[in-house]
């Protein structure tokens, strides 16, 4: 199933929910999920500056994972920022957060304006080109507790975001693009019932940075 941003309603998957001044908002209409997409939550000017600053200022790291006994590089660079003490284990990698920086605090404040919750951490992914990706997973690590609230913002090259239901195999895969300055919200049962990924692409794509704001429930 394909979501065409030029068509408001594509295959009845998306229900237009609101137009808050300049913001175009779409609510995904699928079972067992609460997914909302703001196409341009940040202006182009804001997004350009944020992209540049994150690229320069974030302490990007190349993590490795074990695959069939071999160590391989994760196909993206990552970073973990947040309140001190909020450790997080992801793909068997434990990360200690780096303290918030001014640009990250600024983005956090902007997303919290509509989130009505306060985030204590953010995972950053840097996709250098189309070979970088994140494979099928749910953001369901125990530290996130039940029904995690994920606010995901994207800057830079547009990439395809895909979702598949974990149990109802007959449900078609959903896909749409995450654009420069977009905000994707996943909450409720989304992580319990759905997996998501950013697939690799052979298309020429610009570098992209994604931030997923999260609430770590317990100290580890
Ligand atoms: O890059 C994205 O849009 C998704 C990243 C993601 O799923 C994650 O960090 O858990
Ligand atoms: Mn994820």
Short mmCIF file of C-alpha atoms and ligand atoms in Angstrom, two decimals:
data_model
loop_
_atom_site.label_atom_id
_atom_site.label_comp_id
_atom_site.label_asym_id
_atom_site.label_seq_id
_atom_site.Cartn_x
_atom_site.Cartn_y
_atom_site.Cartn_z
CA UNK A 1 0.00 0.00 0.00
CA UNK A 2 1.39 3.32 -0.95
CA UNK A 3 0.76 6.71 0.59
CA UNK A 4 0.96 9.54 -1.88
CA UNK A 5 1.41 12.83 -0.03
CA UNK A 6 -0.29 14.69 -2.90
CA UNK A 7 -3.50 12.78 -2.34
CA UNK A 8 -5.13 13.51 0.99
CA UNK A 9 -6.78 10.14 1.33
CA UNK A 10 -4.94 7.21 -0.09
CA UNK A 11 -6.82 3.91 -0.04
CA UNK A 12 -8.75 5.18 3.01
CA UNK A 13 -5.72 4.50 5.14
CA UNK A 14 -5.30 8.06 6.23
CA UNK A 15 -7.95 10.22 7.80
CA UNK A 16 -7.30 13.87 7.72
CA UNK A 17 -7.69 14.85 11.34
CA UNK A 18 -6.82 18.50 11.60
CA UNK A 19 -5.27 21.50 9.98
CA UNK A 20 -3.66 23.45 12.79
CA UNK A 21 -2.73 26.69 11.04
CA UNK A 22 0.01 25.68 8.57
CA UNK A 23 0.37 22.10 9.83
CA UNK A 24 -0.94 19.24 7.74
CA UNK A 25 -1.75 16.31 10.00
CA UNK A 26 -2.75 12.80 9.04
CA UNK A 27 -3.93 10.02 11.27
CA UNK A 28 -3.22 6.50 10.08
CA UNK A 29 -6.36 4.40 10.14
CA UNK A 30 -5.18 0.83 10.83
CA UNK A 31 -5.99 -1.69 13.57
CA UNK A 32 -3.97 -1.93 16.78
CA UNK A 33 -2.06 1.29 16.22
CA UNK A 34 -2.14 5.01 16.95
CA UNK A 35 -0.01 6.70 14.33
CA UNK A 36 -0.03 10.39 13.39
CA UNK A 37 2.10 12.18 10.81
CA UNK A 38 2.82 15.89 10.64
CA UNK A 39 4.36 16.45 7.21
CA UNK A 40 6.17 19.69 8.02
CA UNK A 41 6.23 20.11 11.76
CA UNK A 42 9.39 22.17 11.38
CA UNK A 43 9.79 24.86 8.70
CA UNK A 44 12.35 24.33 5.93
CA UNK A 45 14.52 27.06 7.45
CA UNK A 46 14.43 25.43 10.89
CA UNK A 47 15.01 21.97 9.42
CA UNK A 48 18.02 23.10 7.35
CA UNK A 49 19.66 24.62 10.41
CA UNK A 50 18.85 21.66 12.66
CA UNK A 51 20.28 19.20 10.10
CA UNK A 52 23.52 21.13 9.83
CA UNK A 53 23.91 21.48 13.57
CA UNK A 54 23.13 17.85 14.35
CA UNK A 55 25.54 16.72 11.67
CA UNK A 56 28.33 18.84 13.16
CA UNK A 57 27.58 18.76 16.88
CA UNK A 58 26.38 15.23 17.66
CA UNK A 59 28.90 12.74 18.93
CA UNK A 60 28.13 10.10 16.29
CA UNK A 61 29.32 6.56 16.95
CA UNK A 62 29.67 3.46 14.80
CA UNK A 63 28.30 0.54 16.76
CA UNK A 64 28.87 -3.09 15.91
CA UNK A 65 26.53 -6.05 16.26
CA UNK A 66 27.24 -9.77 16.28
CA UNK A 67 25.75 -11.54 13.29
CA UNK A 68 26.28 -15.32 12.96
CA UNK A 69 29.31 -14.99 15.22
CA UNK A 70 30.82 -12.18 13.15
CA UNK A 71 31.10 -8.55 14.23
CA UNK A 72 29.59 -6.20 11.68
CA UNK A 73 29.02 -2.45 11.62
CA UNK A 74 25.45 -1.26 12.19
CA UNK A 75 24.31 0.22 8.86
CA UNK A 76 24.00 3.74 10.30
CA UNK A 77 25.66 5.95 12.91
CA UNK A 78 23.91 6.43 16.22
CA UNK A 79 23.96 8.57 19.35
CA UNK A 80 22.08 8.54 22.62
CA UNK A 81 21.35 11.71 24.57
CA UNK A 82 19.20 12.29 27.63
CA UNK A 83 18.89 12.69 31.35
CA UNK A 84 21.82 11.21 33.21
CA UNK A 85 21.17 7.70 34.53
CA UNK A 86 18.66 6.74 31.83
CA UNK A 87 20.67 3.90 30.31
CA UNK A 88 19.17 2.07 27.38
CA UNK A 89 19.85 -1.29 25.74
CA UNK A 90 19.23 -1.49 22.02
CA UNK A 91 20.26 -4.36 19.73
CA UNK A 92 22.19 -5.72 22.73
CA UNK A 93 24.17 -2.47 22.93
CA UNK A 94 23.92 -0.58 26.22
CA UNK A 95 24.19 3.13 25.80
CA UNK A 96 24.88 5.70 28.48
CA UNK A 97 23.27 8.96 27.48
CA UNK A 98 25.29 12.06 26.73
CA UNK A 99 23.78 15.15 28.43
CA UNK A 100 21.34 17.21 26.36
CA UNK A 101 22.82 19.90 24.09
CA UNK A 102 21.12 23.25 23.29
CA UNK A 103 19.90 22.16 19.84
CA UNK A 104 18.51 18.88 21.19
CA UNK A 105 16.77 20.72 24.04
CA UNK A 106 15.28 23.12 21.50
CA UNK A 107 13.88 20.26 19.37
CA UNK A 108 12.65 18.46 22.52
CA UNK A 109 10.80 21.60 23.66
CA UNK A 110 9.16 21.96 20.23
CA UNK A 111 7.88 18.36 20.18
CA UNK A 112 6.74 18.55 23.80
CA UNK A 113 4.49 21.49 22.83
CA UNK A 114 2.08 18.96 21.36
CA UNK A 115 3.17 15.81 23.20
CA UNK A 116 1.80 16.72 26.64
CA UNK A 117 4.51 14.48 28.11
CA UNK A 118 8.12 15.12 28.94
CA UNK A 119 10.78 13.00 27.21
CA UNK A 120 13.90 11.99 29.10
CA UNK A 121 15.95 10.60 26.22
CA UNK A 122 16.47 10.60 22.48
CA UNK A 123 18.02 8.04 20.12
CA UNK A 124 19.59 9.56 17.02
CA UNK A 125 20.24 7.73 13.76
CA UNK A 126 22.36 9.09 10.92
CA UNK A 127 21.71 7.47 7.53
CA UNK A 128 24.69 8.51 5.40
CA UNK A 129 23.29 7.19 2.11
CA UNK A 130 20.82 4.65 0.71
CA UNK A 131 22.88 1.73 2.03
CA UNK A 132 22.19 2.83 5.59
CA UNK A 133 18.98 1.46 7.08
CA UNK A 134 17.23 0.09 10.14
CA UNK A 135 15.64 -3.34 9.79
CA UNK A 136 12.29 -4.62 11.08
CA UNK A 137 11.83 -4.04 14.80
CA UNK A 138 9.46 -2.60 17.39
CA UNK A 139 10.44 0.01 19.92
CA UNK A 140 9.41 -2.33 22.73
CA UNK A 141 12.46 -2.59 24.93
CA UNK A 142 11.48 -3.23 28.59
CA UNK A 143 12.93 0.13 29.68
CA UNK A 144 10.21 1.88 27.66
CA UNK A 145 7.38 0.27 29.66
CA UNK A 146 3.91 -0.54 28.36
CA UNK A 147 2.49 1.32 25.33
CA UNK A 148 5.51 3.55 24.72
CA UNK A 149 5.06 7.03 23.28
CA UNK A 150 7.54 7.66 20.45
CA UNK A 151 7.95 11.07 18.82
CA UNK A 152 10.11 10.68 15.73
CA UNK A 153 11.46 13.68 13.80
CA UNK A 154 13.36 13.54 10.53
CA UNK A 155 15.71 15.94 8.78
CA UNK A 156 17.52 15.66 5.44
CA UNK A 157 16.92 13.15 2.66
CA UNK A 158 13.47 11.69 2.30
CA UNK A 159 13.30 7.97 3.16
CA UNK A 160 10.60 5.35 3.00
CA UNK A 161 9.14 4.21 6.34
CA UNK A 162 7.41 0.82 6.36
CA UNK A 163 5.15 -0.88 8.90
CA UNK A 164 3.96 -4.48 9.08
CA UNK A 165 1.56 -6.16 11.51
CA UNK A 166 3.25 -8.79 13.69
CA UNK A 167 0.34 -11.24 13.78
CA UNK A 168 -2.22 -10.42 11.05
CA UNK A 169 -0.07 -11.53 8.14
CA UNK A 170 -2.88 -10.83 5.67
CA UNK A 171 -2.71 -7.12 6.40
CA UNK A 172 -0.70 -5.37 3.73
CA UNK A 173 2.51 -3.57 4.54
CA UNK A 174 2.08 0.19 4.94
CA UNK A 175 4.60 2.65 3.61
CA UNK A 176 5.01 6.37 3.36
CA UNK A 177 7.88 8.85 3.14
CA UNK A 178 9.37 10.73 6.06
CA UNK A 179 10.26 14.17 4.78
CA UNK A 180 12.58 16.98 5.90
CA UNK A 181 11.01 18.44 9.07
CA UNK A 182 8.35 15.76 9.55
CA UNK A 183 7.09 14.43 12.88
CA UNK A 184 5.79 10.88 13.20
CA UNK A 185 3.99 9.90 16.41
CA UNK A 186 3.55 6.27 17.41
CA UNK A 187 1.70 5.43 20.61
CA UNK A 188 -0.90 3.12 22.17
CA UNK A 189 -0.54 -0.49 21.02
CA UNK A 190 1.59 0.35 17.95
CA UNK A 191 4.79 -1.25 19.24
CA UNK A 192 2.98 -4.31 20.58
CA UNK A 193 1.33 -5.14 17.26
CA UNK A 194 3.49 -3.56 14.55
CA UNK A 195 7.10 -3.54 13.42
CA UNK A 196 8.71 -0.78 11.39
CA UNK A 197 11.82 -0.28 9.26
CA UNK A 198 13.72 2.11 7.03
CA UNK A 199 14.74 -0.12 4.10
CA UNK A 200 17.90 0.30 2.08
CA UNK A 201 17.44 1.98 -1.30
CA UNK A 202 19.46 2.04 -4.53
CA UNK A 203 18.05 5.53 -5.25
CA UNK A 204 20.36 8.47 -4.74
CA UNK A 205 19.30 9.91 -1.37
CA UNK A 206 20.65 12.76 0.69
CA UNK A 207 21.99 12.06 4.19
CA UNK A 208 19.22 11.89 6.79
CA UNK A 209 19.09 12.29 10.55
CA UNK A 210 16.23 10.87 12.61
CA UNK A 211 15.56 11.46 16.30
CA UNK A 212 13.19 9.32 18.33
CA UNK A 213 12.22 10.94 21.61
CA UNK A 214 11.43 8.35 24.26
CA UNK A 215 10.57 8.01 27.94
CA UNK A 216 12.79 5.58 29.83
CA UNK A 217 10.71 4.33 32.73
CA UNK A 218 13.28 2.67 34.94
CA UNK A 219 16.90 3.27 35.82
CA UNK A 220 19.29 0.48 34.87
O1 LIG B 1 14.87 6.49 11.11
C1 LIG B 1 13.71 6.29 11.40
O2 LIG B 1 12.77 6.94 10.93
C2 LIG B 1 13.35 5.17 12.34
C3 LIG B 1 14.35 4.92 13.42
C4 LIG B 1 13.90 3.86 14.35
O3 LIG B 1 12.98 3.14 14.10
C5 LIG B 1 14.55 3.71 15.67
O4 LIG B 1 15.53 4.38 15.96
O5 LIG B 1 14.06 2.88 16.47
MN1 LIG B 2 12.19 2.14 15.89
#
